[in-house]
CSV table of C-alpha atoms in Angstrom, one decimal:
chain,number,residue,atom,x,y,z
A,472,MET,CA,-24.1,18.3,13.7
A,473,GLY,CA,-22.3,17.3,17.0
A,474,VAL,CA,-22.7,19.0,20.4
A,475,LYS,CA,-20.1,20.5,22.6
A,476,ILE,CA,-20.2,19.4,26.3
A,477,LEU,CA,-18.1,20.7,29.2
A,478,ASN,CA,-16.8,18.2,31.7
A,479,LEU,CA,-16.3,20.4,34.7
A,480,LEU,CA,-14.1,19.0,37.5
A,481,PRO,CA,-15.2,20.7,40.7
A,482,VAL,CA,-12.0,19.6,42.6
A,483,THR,CA,-8.4,20.5,42.5
A,484,ALA,CA,-6.8,17.1,42.8
A,485,ASP,CA,-5.5,15.2,39.8
A,486,VAL,CA,-8.4,12.7,39.5
A,487,LEU,CA,-9.0,12.3,35.8
A,488,THR,CA,-6.7,10.1,33.7
A,489,SER,CA,-7.0,9.7,30.0
A,490,GLU,CA,-8.3,6.2,30.5
A,491,ARG,CA,-11.0,7.4,32.8
A,492,PHE,CA,-12.0,10.1,30.3
A,493,ASP,CA,-12.2,7.7,27.4
A,494,TYR,CA,-14.4,5.4,29.5
A,495,MET,CA,-16.7,8.2,30.5
A,496,CYS,CA,-17.2,9.1,26.8
A,497,ARG,CA,-17.6,5.5,25.6
A,498,TYR,CA,-21.3,5.8,24.7
A,499,LEU,CA,-21.3,9.3,23.1
A,500,GLU,CA,-21.9,9.9,19.5
A,501,PRO,CA,-18.7,10.2,17.4
A,502,ASP,CA,-19.3,13.9,16.6
A,503,THR,CA,-19.9,14.9,20.2
A,504,LEU,CA,-17.0,17.0,21.6
A,505,VAL,CA,-16.2,16.9,25.3
A,506,GLU,CA,-13.7,19.3,26.8
A,507,THR,CA,-12.5,19.4,30.4
A,508,TYR,CA,-12.1,22.5,32.7
A,509,GLN,CA,-11.0,22.2,36.3
A,510,ILE,CA,-11.3,24.6,39.2
A,511,THR,CA,-7.9,25.9,40.4
A,512,GLN,CA,-9.1,26.9,43.9
A,513,GLY,CA,-11.3,24.9,46.3
A,514,PRO,CA,-11.3,21.4,47.8
A,515,PRO,CA,-9.0,18.6,46.5
A,516,THR,CA,-12.0,16.3,46.5
A,517,ILE,CA,-15.7,16.5,47.5
A,518,GLU,CA,-16.6,14.3,50.4
A,519,CYS,CA,-19.0,16.4,52.4
A,520,GLU,CA,-21.3,19.5,52.3
A,521,TYR,CA,-18.4,21.7,53.4
A,522,ASP,CA,-16.4,20.7,50.3
A,523,GLU,CA,-19.3,21.4,48.1
A,524,ALA,CA,-19.7,24.9,49.5
A,525,LEU,CA,-16.0,25.6,49.0
A,526,ALA,CA,-16.1,24.5,45.4
A,527,ALA,CA,-19.4,26.2,44.3
A,528,PRO,CA,-18.1,29.7,43.6
A,529,TYR,CA,-15.4,28.5,41.3
A,530,VAL,CA,-17.8,26.0,39.6
A,531,LEU,CA,-20.1,28.9,38.8
A,532,GLU,CA,-17.3,30.9,37.3
A,533,LEU,CA,-16.4,28.1,34.9
A,534,CYS,CA,-20.1,27.7,34.0
A,535,GLN,CA,-20.3,31.3,32.9
A,536,LYS,CA,-17.1,30.8,30.9
A,537,ALA,CA,-18.6,27.7,29.2
A,538,LYS,CA,-21.7,29.6,28.2
A,539,ALA,CA,-19.5,32.4,26.6
A,540,GLU,CA,-17.4,29.8,24.8
A,541,GLY,CA,-20.3,28.1,23.1
A,542,PHE,CA,-20.7,24.9,25.1
A,543,GLN,CA,-24.2,23.4,24.8
A,544,ALA,CA,-24.3,21.4,28.1
A,545,ILE,CA,-22.3,21.2,31.3
A,546,PHE,CA,-21.5,18.1,33.3
A,547,ILE,CA,-20.4,19.0,36.8
A,548,ASN,CA,-18.3,15.9,37.5
A,549,CYS,CA,-19.4,14.9,41.0
A,550,PHE,CA,-22.2,12.7,42.3
A,551,GLY,CA,-23.0,15.3,45.0
A,552,ASP,CA,-24.2,17.8,42.4
A,553,PRO,CA,-22.1,20.8,43.7
A,554,GLY,CA,-23.5,24.0,42.4
A,555,VAL,CA,-25.8,22.3,39.9
A,556,LYS,CA,-29.0,24.1,40.8
A,557,ALA,CA,-27.3,27.5,41.1
A,558,ALA,CA,-25.7,26.9,37.7
A,559,ARG,CA,-29.1,26.2,36.1
A,560,GLU,CA,-30.2,29.6,37.4
A,561,LEU,CA,-27.0,31.3,36.0
A,562,VAL,CA,-26.7,29.8,32.5
A,563,ASP,CA,-29.3,28.9,29.9
A,564,LEU,CA,-27.9,25.4,29.3
A,565,PRO,CA,-28.6,21.9,30.5
A,566,VAL,CA,-26.5,21.3,33.6
A,567,PHE,CA,-26.2,18.0,35.4
A,568,GLY,CA,-24.1,16.5,38.2
A,569,GLY,CA,-23.7,12.8,38.7
A,570,PHE,CA,-26.8,12.2,40.9
A,571,GLU,CA,-29.8,12.8,38.7
A,572,PRO,CA,-28.9,11.2,35.4
A,573,ALA,CA,-27.9,7.7,36.7
A,574,THR,CA,-30.7,7.7,39.3
A,575,HIS,CA,-33.4,8.6,36.8
A,576,PHE,CA,-32.0,6.1,34.3
A,577,ALA,CA,-32.2,3.4,37.0
A,578,LEU,CA,-35.7,4.3,37.9
A,579,GLY,CA,-36.8,3.5,34.4
A,580,LEU,CA,-35.4,0.0,34.9
A,581,ALA,CA,-36.5,-1.0,38.4
A,582,ASP,CA,-38.9,-0.1,41.1
A,583,LYS,CA,-36.3,0.0,43.9
A,584,ILE,CA,-32.7,1.2,43.5
A,585,GLY,CA,-29.7,1.3,45.8
A,586,ILE,CA,-26.8,3.7,45.7
A,587,VAL,CA,-23.3,2.9,46.7
A,588,THR,CA,-20.8,5.7,47.4
A,589,VAL,CA,-17.3,6.4,48.7
A,590,VAL,CA,-17.2,7.4,52.4
A,591,PRO,CA,-19.7,7.8,55.3
A,592,ASN,CA,-19.5,11.6,55.1
A,593,VAL,CA,-21.1,11.6,51.6
A,594,VAL,CA,-24.1,9.5,52.7
A,595,PRO,CA,-26.1,12.4,54.3
A,596,LEU,CA,-25.3,14.6,51.3
A,597,ILE,CA,-26.8,12.0,48.9
A,598,GLU,CA,-29.7,11.4,51.2
A,599,GLY,CA,-30.4,15.1,51.1
A,600,ASN,CA,-30.5,15.0,47.3
A,601,ILE,CA,-32.8,12.0,47.4
A,602,ALA,CA,-35.2,13.9,49.7
A,603,LYS,CA,-35.1,17.0,47.5
A,604,ALA,CA,-36.0,14.8,44.5
A,605,ARG,CA,-38.8,13.2,46.5
A,606,LEU,CA,-37.4,9.7,45.8
A,607,GLU,CA,-37.3,8.3,49.3
A,608,GLY,CA,-39.9,5.6,48.5
A,609,ARG,CA,-37.9,4.2,45.6
A,610,VAL,CA,-34.3,4.4,46.9
A,611,THR,CA,-33.6,1.6,49.3
A,612,GLY,CA,-30.7,3.3,50.9
A,613,VAL,CA,-27.1,4.7,50.4
A,614,ARG,CA,-24.2,2.4,51.3
A,615,ASN,CA,-20.5,3.2,51.2
A,616,VAL,CA,-17.2,1.4,50.6
A,617,ASN,CA,-15.3,3.6,53.1
A,618,ILE,CA,-12.6,4.5,50.5
A,619,PRO,CA,-11.7,8.2,50.0
A,620,VAL,CA,-11.8,9.5,46.5
A,621,GLU,CA,-8.0,9.9,46.2
A,622,GLU,CA,-7.6,6.2,47.0
A,623,LEU,CA,-9.8,5.0,44.2
A,624,LYS,CA,-6.7,4.5,42.1
A,625,ASP,CA,-6.4,1.1,43.7
A,626,HIS,CA,-8.9,-0.4,41.3
A,627,GLU,CA,-8.9,-3.9,42.7
A,628,LYS,CA,-9.5,-2.7,46.2
A,629,MET,CA,-12.3,-0.5,44.9
A,630,CYS,CA,-14.0,-3.3,42.9
A,631,GLN,CA,-13.9,-5.8,45.8
A,632,ALA,CA,-15.5,-3.3,48.2
A,633,LEU,CA,-18.1,-2.4,45.6
A,634,GLU,CA,-19.0,-6.0,45.0
A,635,ARG,CA,-19.5,-6.5,48.7
A,636,GLU,CA,-21.7,-3.5,49.2
A,637,CYS,CA,-23.7,-3.9,46.0
A,638,LEU,CA,-24.5,-7.5,46.9
A,639,ALA,CA,-25.6,-6.4,50.3
A,640,SER,CA,-27.8,-3.7,48.8
A,641,VAL,CA,-29.6,-6.3,46.7
A,642,ARG,CA,-29.8,-9.1,49.4
A,643,GLU,CA,-30.4,-7.0,52.5
A,644,ASP,CA,-32.0,-3.8,51.2
A,645,GLY,CA,-34.1,-5.1,48.4
A,646,SER,CA,-32.5,-3.1,45.6
A,647,GLN,CA,-33.4,-4.1,42.1
A,648,ALA,CA,-30.9,-1.9,40.4
A,649,ILE,CA,-27.6,-0.3,41.5
A,650,VAL,CA,-26.3,3.2,41.0
A,651,MET,CA,-22.6,3.9,41.5
A,652,GLY,CA,-22.7,6.9,43.8
A,653,CYS,CA,-19.4,8.5,42.8
A,654,THR,CA,-18.2,9.7,39.4
A,655,GLY,CA,-14.8,8.3,40.3
A,656,PHE,CA,-16.2,4.8,40.1
A,657,VAL,CA,-15.2,4.0,36.6
A,658,GLU,CA,-14.7,0.7,34.7
A,659,VAL,CA,-16.7,-1.1,37.4
A,660,ALA,CA,-20.3,-1.5,36.1
A,661,GLU,CA,-19.6,-4.6,34.0
A,662,ARG,CA,-17.7,-6.4,36.7
A,663,ILE,CA,-20.3,-5.6,39.4
A,664,LYS,CA,-23.1,-6.7,37.1
A,665,ALA,CA,-21.3,-10.0,36.4
A,666,LYS,CA,-20.7,-10.6,40.1
A,667,LEU,CA,-24.3,-10.0,41.0
A,668,LEU,CA,-25.4,-12.3,38.1
A,669,SER,CA,-23.1,-15.0,39.4
A,670,GLU,CA,-25.0,-14.8,42.7
A,671,GLY,CA,-28.3,-15.1,41.0
A,672,TYR,CA,-29.3,-11.4,40.7
A,673,ASP,CA,-29.8,-10.1,37.2
A,674,VAL,CA,-30.0,-6.3,37.9
A,675,PRO,CA,-28.8,-3.2,36.1
A,676,VAL,CA,-25.7,-1.4,37.3
A,677,LEU,CA,-25.3,2.3,36.2
A,678,GLU,CA,-22.2,4.4,36.4
A,679,ALA,CA,-22.7,8.1,37.1
A,680,ALA,CA,-20.3,9.8,34.7
A,681,GLN,CA,-21.3,7.8,31.7
A,682,SER,CA,-25.0,8.4,32.4
A,683,ALA,CA,-24.5,12.2,33.0
A,684,LEU,CA,-22.5,12.8,29.8
A,685,LYS,CA,-25.1,10.8,27.7
A,686,LEU,CA,-28.0,12.8,29.2
A,687,CYS,CA,-26.1,16.1,28.6
A,688,GLU,CA,-25.7,15.0,25.0
A,689,VAL,CA,-29.5,14.1,24.6
A,690,TYR,CA,-30.6,17.4,26.2
A,691,ALA,CA,-28.3,19.4,24.0
A,692,LYS,CA,-29.4,17.7,20.8
A,693,LEU,CA,-33.1,18.2,21.8
A,694,GLY,CA,-32.4,21.9,22.5
A,695,LEU,CA,-33.8,21.6,26.1
A,696,ARG,CA,-33.1,24.3,28.7
A,697,PRO,CA,-33.9,24.7,32.4
A,698,SER,CA,-37.4,25.9,33.2
A,699,ARG,CA,-37.3,29.6,34.2
A,700,LEU,CA,-40.3,28.9,36.5
A,701,THR,CA,-38.1,26.6,38.5
A,702,TYR,CA,-34.6,28.0,37.9
A,703,MET,CA,-35.3,31.7,37.9
A,704,THR,CA,-32.5,34.0,36.6
A,705,PRO,CA,-30.7,35.7,39.5
A,706,PRO,CA,-31.8,39.3,40.0
A,707,VAL,CA,-29.3,42.0,38.9
A,708,ARG,CA,-28.0,43.9,41.9
């Protein structure tokens, strides 16, 4: 029997095309159902801690709705993980953003990983997530392509910038695997991997949205839930 996953967009901008959605779901089982909800108030995109704070209350509202409507896992579609830990306290479901799944998949493939994200403002946010996860010794650094989320529609520009920064991450930082540090980086992993291979570097390249949806599917199928010793249910007031 298939599982039902919520793809929760924590932004108000029109960022998800049907092509991007299909690509995100490429590796899911045929009977897995993915539905998309989007916040209607909050930031157009998430590119700093302030944006995350604005989005969080509306993200949590949709998480409660998802639980009531029978979803079995929630993907909060942003690499910054806005509201993820709070959502784990609130609902008894697997909840992931973009950061943890791709990062932990990569750590099973290489000792040292590099992350490449969108703009400089996002770098401290991701570095904070790395510190909270106690992964400083295995993440070589966070680079950025200096392209805002709403400009990622220029696919060629995005890919060229990613090729440049991913190559630098391997050559200069010592990365042995690369994680795409934005769930808006889609249809890029194969191209980046081929570019790195042409330069003599055979390293894995992981996209955040694909990784997150697949991990949501696995956790839902295994019936796993957040630990109530870590993510304690909020007190009733």
